């Protein structure tokens, strides 16, 4: 059954194409972006029917904006929310100094993880009230944060690793910029934030699947090498990376296919298992099928997950 889904970050890339894929399946899509006008224009450029869309303002890097956005959503939607897609992200590998969110947190962790962590917590009640047969929270993970896969074994600039979350425990404000409290590495900050996304999925499943019936899953849609995510990388990288992924690794997927895969994980009965990290592999094959990808110890260790959860609850002001 078609339902209502909220997707974060739909002005480009995977989120925009996921909005299109779900609208084609008859879903109503609530978009959550820092610039709703830009979101409406992007949706129009793909021909998504305007009557299947609502555009709300959410800056995921600002916890206050997330709170206000959720209040607006709950007050204005007029229909239950059946699914949530955690997609918005920033990747800023060339920063020399950490950029900070309004709350003083390093910006990629603030946007990709903490803002979304708060969003999920605040919307769990609404998702639970939905009578949709399959209520789902779907989180975009990535291969570079999973050392069980080849793409996650490349230690440049450093593998994703939260350590014992010493940076979170110490309050995560300047001069601290990394979850483990160590020196700032912008590329690693992105990987760590995506590792948090994948750990969050696992911990949501462990804590809440049975009691709420909500299905929690993450996915790696493939390497969307030409998405605007790479806008802050050097120009040469933006040419070579898609070529490399198309011709050497075979990992390349188009933005449209990545969006379609997110649509499947949200809407298709084949994806109704909770606690799964879905993948179509590192090397794409024609007609390749999804499978449940095993996660690295760092992503599946229950102790790290519990610490990350508890510290994130504090950082977003819920405990
Ligand atoms: P894009 O850069 O195209 O999309 C990111 C989206 O997030 C944009 O709509 C952007 O909107 C939005 N966004 C950024 N900051 C904020 C913010 N503070 N508040 C609200 N929205 C924000 O990248 P992709 O489509 O490639 O990435 C989407 C997801 O897919 C990410 O989670 C990424 O980690 C994941 N992914 C991507 C892969 C890839 O190869 N590209 C591979 C695996 C996973 P705007 O800047 O206009 O506000």
Tab-separated table of C-alpha atoms and ligand atoms in Angstrom:
chain	number	residue	atom	x	y	z
A	1	UNK	CA	0.000	0.000	0.000
A	2	UNK	CA	1.234	3.478	-0.835
A	3	UNK	CA	1.804	5.616	2.223
A	4	UNK	CA	3.479	8.811	3.318
A	5	UNK	CA	7.249	9.044	3.582
A	6	UNK	CA	9.535	11.799	4.826
A	7	UNK	CA	12.899	11.973	3.018
A	8	UNK	CA	15.734	14.247	4.148
A	9	UNK	CA	17.948	15.921	1.541
A	10	UNK	CA	16.003	15.824	-1.734
A	11	UNK	CA	17.513	18.753	-3.659
A	12	UNK	CA	19.815	16.377	-5.563
A	13	UNK	CA	21.230	12.894	-5.869
A	14	UNK	CA	19.890	9.808	-4.152
A	15	UNK	CA	17.238	11.617	-2.082
A	16	UNK	CA	15.719	13.382	-5.075
A	17	UNK	CA	15.625	10.169	-7.084
A	18	UNK	CA	14.175	8.247	-4.133
A	19	UNK	CA	11.402	10.861	-3.941
A	20	UNK	CA	10.696	10.252	-7.612
A	21	UNK	CA	10.742	6.445	-7.237
A	22	UNK	CA	8.300	6.552	-4.327
A	23	UNK	CA	5.994	9.116	-5.964
A	24	UNK	CA	5.799	6.779	-8.976
A	25	UNK	CA	4.626	4.059	-6.590
A	26	UNK	CA	1.843	6.407	-5.438
A	27	UNK	CA	3.451	7.543	-2.186
A	28	UNK	CA	3.079	11.034	-0.775
A	29	UNK	CA	6.554	12.439	-0.176
A	30	UNK	CA	7.372	14.987	2.491
A	31	UNK	CA	10.742	16.515	1.692
A	32	UNK	CA	12.967	17.895	4.467
A	33	UNK	CA	15.561	20.411	3.286
A	34	UNK	CA	17.261	23.593	4.394
A	35	UNK	CA	15.764	25.286	1.321
A	36	UNK	CA	12.230	24.024	0.521
A	37	UNK	CA	12.014	26.249	-2.585
A	38	UNK	CA	15.113	24.590	-4.012
A	39	UNK	CA	13.558	21.209	-3.119
A	40	UNK	CA	10.345	22.080	-5.011
A	41	UNK	CA	12.350	23.160	-8.070
A	42	UNK	CA	14.434	19.961	-7.994
A	43	UNK	CA	11.290	17.811	-7.714
A	44	UNK	CA	9.710	19.702	-10.627
A	45	UNK	CA	12.829	19.099	-12.734
A	46	UNK	CA	12.194	15.342	-12.443
A	47	UNK	CA	8.489	15.815	-13.132
A	48	UNK	CA	7.316	14.601	-9.715
A	49	UNK	CA	3.631	15.609	-9.430
A	50	UNK	CA	3.331	18.564	-7.039
A	51	UNK	CA	0.176	17.164	-5.426
A	52	UNK	CA	2.194	14.197	-4.160
A	53	UNK	CA	4.674	16.464	-2.377
A	54	UNK	CA	4.906	18.585	0.764
A	55	UNK	CA	8.061	20.609	1.350
A	56	UNK	CA	9.222	21.385	4.863
A	57	UNK	CA	12.201	23.322	6.149
A	58	UNK	CA	14.705	21.210	8.077
A	59	UNK	CA	18.372	22.053	8.541
A	60	UNK	CA	19.657	18.691	9.719
A	61	UNK	CA	22.846	20.320	10.968
A	62	UNK	CA	20.875	22.399	13.482
A	63	UNK	CA	19.103	20.566	16.312
A	64	UNK	CA	16.811	23.541	16.903
A	65	UNK	CA	15.691	23.451	13.263
A	66	UNK	CA	14.994	19.714	13.577
A	67	UNK	CA	12.757	20.330	16.585
A	68	UNK	CA	10.863	23.141	14.849
A	69	UNK	CA	10.561	21.042	11.672
A	70	UNK	CA	9.053	18.115	13.560
A	71	UNK	CA	6.530	20.409	15.287
A	72	UNK	CA	5.525	21.855	11.903
A	73	UNK	CA	5.272	18.391	10.401
A	74	UNK	CA	3.080	17.017	13.148
A	75	UNK	CA	0.846	20.107	13.098
A	76	UNK	CA	0.472	20.345	9.335
A	77	UNK	CA	0.671	16.924	7.747
A	78	UNK	CA	-2.899	15.805	8.366
A	79	UNK	CA	-2.022	12.175	7.665
A	80	UNK	CA	0.059	9.594	9.477
A	81	UNK	CA	3.728	9.253	8.664
A	82	UNK	CA	4.453	5.703	7.519
A	83	UNK	CA	8.138	5.792	6.640
A	84	UNK	CA	11.246	7.861	7.155
A	85	UNK	CA	14.333	7.991	4.921
A	86	UNK	CA	17.548	9.282	6.486
A	87	UNK	CA	19.485	10.514	3.474
A	88	UNK	CA	20.813	14.091	3.769
A	89	UNK	CA	24.559	14.338	4.206
A	90	UNK	CA	27.559	16.560	3.763
A	91	UNK	CA	31.027	15.364	2.768
A	92	UNK	CA	33.762	17.968	3.162
A	93	UNK	CA	37.089	16.206	2.779
A	94	UNK	CA	39.088	19.382	2.163
A	95	UNK	CA	38.354	21.284	5.354
A	96	UNK	CA	41.530	22.258	7.210
A	97	UNK	CA	39.636	23.229	10.352
A	98	UNK	CA	36.359	21.739	11.543
A	99	UNK	CA	33.225	23.649	10.617
A	100	UNK	CA	30.742	23.871	13.481
A	101	UNK	CA	26.967	23.537	13.736
A	102	UNK	CA	24.927	26.130	15.710
A	103	UNK	CA	25.281	23.799	18.710
A	104	UNK	CA	29.079	23.771	18.282
A	105	UNK	CA	29.411	20.237	16.895
A	106	UNK	CA	31.623	19.238	13.953
A	107	UNK	CA	29.383	19.744	10.909
A	108	UNK	CA	29.460	16.352	9.169
A	109	UNK	CA	28.746	14.450	12.387
A	110	UNK	CA	26.140	17.095	13.310
A	111	UNK	CA	24.329	16.832	9.962
A	112	UNK	CA	24.738	13.228	8.944
A	113	UNK	CA	24.278	11.668	12.377
A	114	UNK	CA	23.164	13.881	15.264
A	115	UNK	CA	20.414	15.862	13.499
A	116	UNK	CA	19.042	12.638	12.071
A	117	UNK	CA	19.355	10.814	15.379
A	118	UNK	CA	17.160	13.485	16.964
A	119	UNK	CA	14.736	13.413	14.021
A	120	UNK	CA	14.244	9.656	14.379
A	121	UNK	CA	13.718	9.861	18.144
A	122	UNK	CA	11.139	12.633	17.755
A	123	UNK	CA	9.210	10.800	15.013
A	124	UNK	CA	9.107	7.285	16.505
A	125	UNK	CA	5.752	7.985	18.159
A	126	UNK	CA	4.200	9.175	14.899
A	127	UNK	CA	5.536	6.184	13.006
A	128	UNK	CA	4.096	3.932	15.657
A	129	UNK	CA	0.646	5.507	15.259
A	130	UNK	CA	0.612	4.727	11.543
A	131	UNK	CA	-1.551	1.783	10.538
A	132	UNK	CA	0.501	1.054	7.432
A	133	UNK	CA	1.262	-2.693	7.179
A	134	UNK	CA	5.002	-2.009	7.002
A	135	UNK	CA	6.258	1.059	8.815
A	136	UNK	CA	9.920	1.601	8.054
A	137	UNK	CA	12.925	3.711	8.942
A	138	UNK	CA	15.513	3.472	6.150
A	139	UNK	CA	19.019	4.860	6.647
A	140	UNK	CA	21.638	5.456	3.961
A	141	UNK	CA	24.825	3.738	5.036
A	142	UNK	CA	27.938	3.340	2.993
A	143	UNK	CA	30.572	0.869	2.061
A	144	UNK	CA	33.466	3.050	3.192
A	145	UNK	CA	32.250	2.709	6.774
A	146	UNK	CA	32.084	-1.099	6.625
A	147	UNK	CA	35.459	-2.835	6.780
A	148	UNK	CA	33.818	-6.198	5.947
A	149	UNK	CA	33.747	-4.976	2.337
A	150	UNK	CA	36.593	-4.066	-0.001
A	151	UNK	CA	35.484	-0.431	-0.250
A	152	UNK	CA	35.695	-0.165	3.531
A	153	UNK	CA	39.233	-1.469	3.747
A	154	UNK	CA	40.840	1.576	2.140
A	155	UNK	CA	42.446	3.442	5.037
A	156	UNK	CA	42.491	6.886	3.356
A	157	UNK	CA	42.524	9.098	5.315
A	158	UNK	CA	41.723	6.590	8.092
A	159	UNK	CA	39.146	3.831	8.604
A	160	UNK	CA	35.853	4.683	10.271
A	161	UNK	CA	36.294	4.116	13.991
A	162	UNK	CA	34.515	5.637	16.978
A	163	UNK	CA	37.017	4.232	19.467
A	164	UNK	CA	35.372	4.407	22.875
A	165	UNK	CA	33.466	7.576	21.865
A	166	UNK	CA	35.783	9.682	24.072
A	167	UNK	CA	35.034	12.792	21.990
A	168	UNK	CA	31.269	12.314	22.382
A	169	UNK	CA	31.676	11.645	26.115
A	170	UNK	CA	33.647	14.879	26.544
A	171	UNK	CA	30.759	16.892	25.046
A	172	UNK	CA	31.961	16.993	21.426
A	173	UNK	CA	32.558	20.760	21.406
A	174	UNK	CA	35.681	22.726	20.401
A	175	UNK	CA	38.456	21.850	20.413
A	176	UNK	CA	36.993	18.322	20.060
A	177	UNK	CA	35.926	17.482	16.501
A	178	UNK	CA	36.024	13.698	16.268
A	179	UNK	CA	33.879	11.021	17.959
A	180	UNK	CA	37.022	9.382	19.360
A	181	UNK	CA	38.397	12.727	20.582
A	182	UNK	CA	41.503	12.483	18.377
A	183	UNK	CA	42.896	14.866	15.744
A	184	UNK	CA	40.482	16.265	13.112
A	185	UNK	CA	40.457	14.363	9.812
A	186	UNK	CA	37.637	15.656	7.594
A	187	UNK	CA	37.335	12.528	5.411
A	188	UNK	CA	37.240	10.331	8.487
A	189	UNK	CA	34.644	12.598	10.096
A	190	UNK	CA	32.316	11.697	7.187
A	191	UNK	CA	33.066	7.973	7.487
A	192	UNK	CA	32.539	8.074	11.256
A	193	UNK	CA	29.192	9.813	10.786
A	194	UNK	CA	28.087	7.133	8.316
A	195	UNK	CA	29.292	4.438	10.725
A	196	UNK	CA	27.054	6.105	13.332
A	197	UNK	CA	24.169	5.898	10.819
A	198	UNK	CA	24.683	2.157	10.432
A	199	UNK	CA	25.127	1.556	14.159
A	200	UNK	CA	21.969	3.599	14.793
A	201	UNK	CA	20.008	1.264	12.498
A	202	UNK	CA	21.262	-1.804	14.355
A	203	UNK	CA	20.586	-0.301	17.770
A	204	UNK	CA	17.088	0.898	16.770
A	205	UNK	CA	16.364	-2.643	15.659
A	206	UNK	CA	17.699	-4.169	18.895
A	207	UNK	CA	15.877	-1.725	21.144
A	208	UNK	CA	12.643	-1.016	19.348
A	209	UNK	CA	11.692	-3.411	16.577
A	210	UNK	CA	9.866	-5.910	18.744
A	211	UNK	CA	7.982	-3.396	20.847
A	212	UNK	CA	7.024	-1.039	17.992
A	213	UNK	CA	6.829	-3.298	14.943
A	214	UNK	CA	8.747	-0.652	12.991
A	215	UNK	CA	11.187	-2.089	10.446
A	216	UNK	CA	14.667	-0.545	10.686
A	217	UNK	CA	17.065	-1.016	7.798
A	218	UNK	CA	20.129	0.555	6.232
A	219	UNK	CA	21.442	0.203	2.713
A	220	UNK	CA	24.398	0.771	0.470
A	221	UNK	CA	22.833	1.673	-2.871
A	222	UNK	CA	26.095	1.300	-4.831
A	223	UNK	CA	28.673	3.920	-5.696
A	224	UNK	CA	26.782	6.958	-6.969
A	225	UNK	CA	30.070	8.372	-8.184
A	226	UNK	CA	28.613	11.324	-10.105
A	227	UNK	CA	26.269	12.618	-7.397
A	228	UNK	CA	26.805	16.145	-6.071
A	229	UNK	CA	28.039	14.594	-2.797
A	230	UNK	CA	31.535	14.933	-4.222
A	231	UNK	CA	31.204	18.670	-4.920
A	232	UNK	CA	33.952	19.557	-2.409
A	233	UNK	CA	36.522	17.146	-3.816
A	234	UNK	CA	39.199	18.307	-6.294
A	235	UNK	CA	37.988	18.755	-9.908
A	236	UNK	CA	40.240	15.967	-11.193
A	237	UNK	CA	38.720	13.574	-8.644
A	238	UNK	CA	35.228	14.451	-9.878
A	239	UNK	CA	36.238	13.324	-13.392
A	240	UNK	CA	38.369	10.332	-12.502
A	241	UNK	CA	36.238	8.823	-9.727
A	242	UNK	CA	33.121	8.081	-11.867
A	243	UNK	CA	35.359	6.739	-14.662
A	244	UNK	CA	37.219	4.521	-12.190
A	245	UNK	CA	33.980	3.226	-10.651
A	246	UNK	CA	32.447	2.562	-14.081
A	247	UNK	CA	35.448	0.948	-15.746
A	248	UNK	CA	37.705	-0.488	-13.064
A	249	UNK	CA	35.706	-1.445	-9.974
A	250	UNK	CA	32.317	-1.786	-11.691
A	251	UNK	CA	30.798	-0.238	-8.576
A	252	UNK	CA	29.089	2.668	-10.338
A	253	UNK	CA	25.325	3.107	-10.129
A	254	UNK	CA	23.298	5.964	-11.571
A	255	UNK	CA	21.457	8.379	-9.299
A	256	UNK	CA	18.179	7.029	-10.731
A	257	UNK	CA	19.037	3.414	-9.852
A	258	UNK	CA	20.220	4.392	-6.371
A	259	UNK	CA	16.921	6.249	-5.844
A	260	UNK	CA	14.979	3.239	-7.106
A	261	UNK	CA	16.821	1.022	-4.607
A	262	UNK	CA	15.896	3.325	-1.735
A	263	UNK	CA	12.303	3.181	-3.010
A	264	UNK	CA	12.395	-0.617	-2.873
A	265	UNK	CA	13.755	-0.692	0.673
A	266	UNK	CA	10.953	1.672	1.742
A	267	UNK	CA	8.057	0.095	-0.112
A	268	UNK	CA	8.621	-3.436	-1.362
A	269	UNK	CA	7.517	-6.550	0.575
A	270	UNK	CA	10.888	-8.196	-0.160
A	271	UNK	CA	12.497	-5.710	2.225
A	272	UNK	CA	10.280	-6.210	5.253
A	273	UNK	CA	12.944	-7.780	7.485
A	274	UNK	CA	14.195	-5.489	10.243
A	275	UNK	CA	17.830	-5.003	11.254
A	276	UNK	CA	19.216	-5.701	7.777
A	277	UNK	CA	21.923	-3.746	5.930
A	278	UNK	CA	20.914	-4.158	2.263
A	279	UNK	CA	23.455	-4.185	-0.515
A	280	UNK	CA	23.658	-5.035	-4.190
A	281	UNK	CA	27.378	-5.612	-3.900
A	282	UNK	CA	30.479	-3.575	-4.606
A	283	UNK	CA	30.556	-4.653	-8.241
A	284	UNK	CA	27.261	-4.143	-10.049
A	285	UNK	CA	25.908	-6.915	-12.222
A	286	UNK	CA	22.958	-6.676	-14.574
A	287	UNK	CA	19.815	-7.727	-12.747
A	288	UNK	CA	21.853	-8.160	-9.532
A	289	UNK	CA	19.735	-8.996	-6.488
A	290	UNK	CA	19.814	-7.419	-3.087
A	291	UNK	CA	21.278	-9.326	-0.169
A	292	UNK	CA	21.813	-8.824	3.533
A	293	UNK	CA	25.379	-7.541	3.864
A	294	UNK	CA	27.307	-8.521	6.967
A	295	UNK	CA	28.637	-5.544	8.920
A	296	UNK	CA	32.076	-5.036	10.413
A	297	UNK	CA	32.675	-5.573	14.130
A	298	UNK	CA	32.849	-1.806	14.525
A	299	UNK	CA	29.336	-1.468	13.128
A	300	UNK	CA	27.850	-4.443	14.941
A	301	UNK	CA	29.581	-4.398	18.334
A	302	UNK	CA	26.740	-3.993	20.884
A	303	UNK	CA	28.971	-2.197	23.388
A	304	UNK	CA	30.028	0.514	20.928
A	305	UNK	CA	26.391	0.777	19.862
A	306	UNK	CA	25.160	1.259	23.396
A	307	UNK	CA	27.796	3.906	24.138
A	308	UNK	CA	27.120	5.723	20.864
A	309	UNK	CA	23.371	5.674	21.542
A	310	UNK	CA	23.655	6.966	25.103
A	311	UNK	CA	26.149	9.688	24.219
A	312	UNK	CA	24.102	10.750	21.176
A	313	UNK	CA	20.994	11.028	23.372
A	314	UNK	CA	22.947	13.465	25.562
A	315	UNK	CA	24.395	15.452	22.664
A	316	UNK	CA	20.940	16.012	21.122
A	317	UNK	CA	19.515	17.007	24.493
A	318	UNK	CA	17.165	14.078	25.073
A	319	UNK	CA	18.797	12.855	28.286
B	1	LIG	P1	23.988	14.821	-2.546
B	1	LIG	O1	25.030	15.782	-2.135
B	1	LIG	O2	23.493	14.816	-3.944
B	1	LIG	O3	22.707	14.927	-1.616
B	1	LIG	C1	22.775	15.346	-0.291
B	1	LIG	C2	21.475	16.017	0.079
B	1	LIG	O4	21.559	16.381	1.466
B	1	LIG	C3	21.201	17.296	-0.695
B	1	LIG	O5	19.833	17.371	-1.004
B	1	LIG	C4	21.575	18.382	0.299
B	1	LIG	O6	20.804	19.542	0.122
B	1	LIG	C5	21.139	17.714	1.590
B	1	LIG	N1	21.704	18.357	2.762
B	1	LIG	C6	23.001	18.628	3.022
B	1	LIG	N2	23.110	19.274	4.195
B	1	LIG	C7	21.859	19.410	4.694
B	1	LIG	C8	21.324	19.980	5.871
B	1	LIG	N3	22.101	20.566	6.788
B	1	LIG	N4	19.984	19.930	6.056
B	1	LIG	C9	19.185	19.357	5.133
B	1	LIG	N5	19.633	18.790	4.013
B	1	LIG	C10	20.962	18.827	3.783
B	1	LIG	O7	24.598	13.386	-2.172
B	1	LIG	P2	24.094	11.881	-2.437
B	1	LIG	O8	22.765	11.884	-3.042
B	1	LIG	O9	25.197	11.161	-3.094
B	1	LIG	O10	24.040	11.339	-0.947
B	1	LIG	C11	22.829	10.992	-0.310
B	1	LIG	C12	23.091	9.916	0.739
B	1	LIG	O11	23.593	8.755	0.113
B	1	LIG	C13	24.107	10.322	1.803
B	1	LIG	O12	23.637	9.872	3.052
B	1	LIG	C14	25.346	9.549	1.410
B	1	LIG	O13	26.159	9.271	2.519
B	1	LIG	C15	24.713	8.299	0.842
B	1	LIG	N6	25.570	7.539	-0.031
B	1	LIG	C16	26.079	8.108	-1.175
B	1	LIG	C17	26.919	7.375	-1.977
B	1	LIG	C18	27.531	7.963	-3.185
B	1	LIG	O14	28.330	7.278	-3.812
B	1	LIG	N7	27.186	9.166	-3.595
B	1	LIG	C19	27.259	5.984	-1.665
B	1	LIG	C20	26.655	5.501	-0.453
B	1	LIG	C21	25.850	6.250	0.316
B	1	LIG	P3	21.374	21.077	0.015
B	1	LIG	O15	22.872	21.011	0.075
B	1	LIG	O16	20.822	21.546	-1.289
B	1	LIG	O17	20.777	21.773	1.181
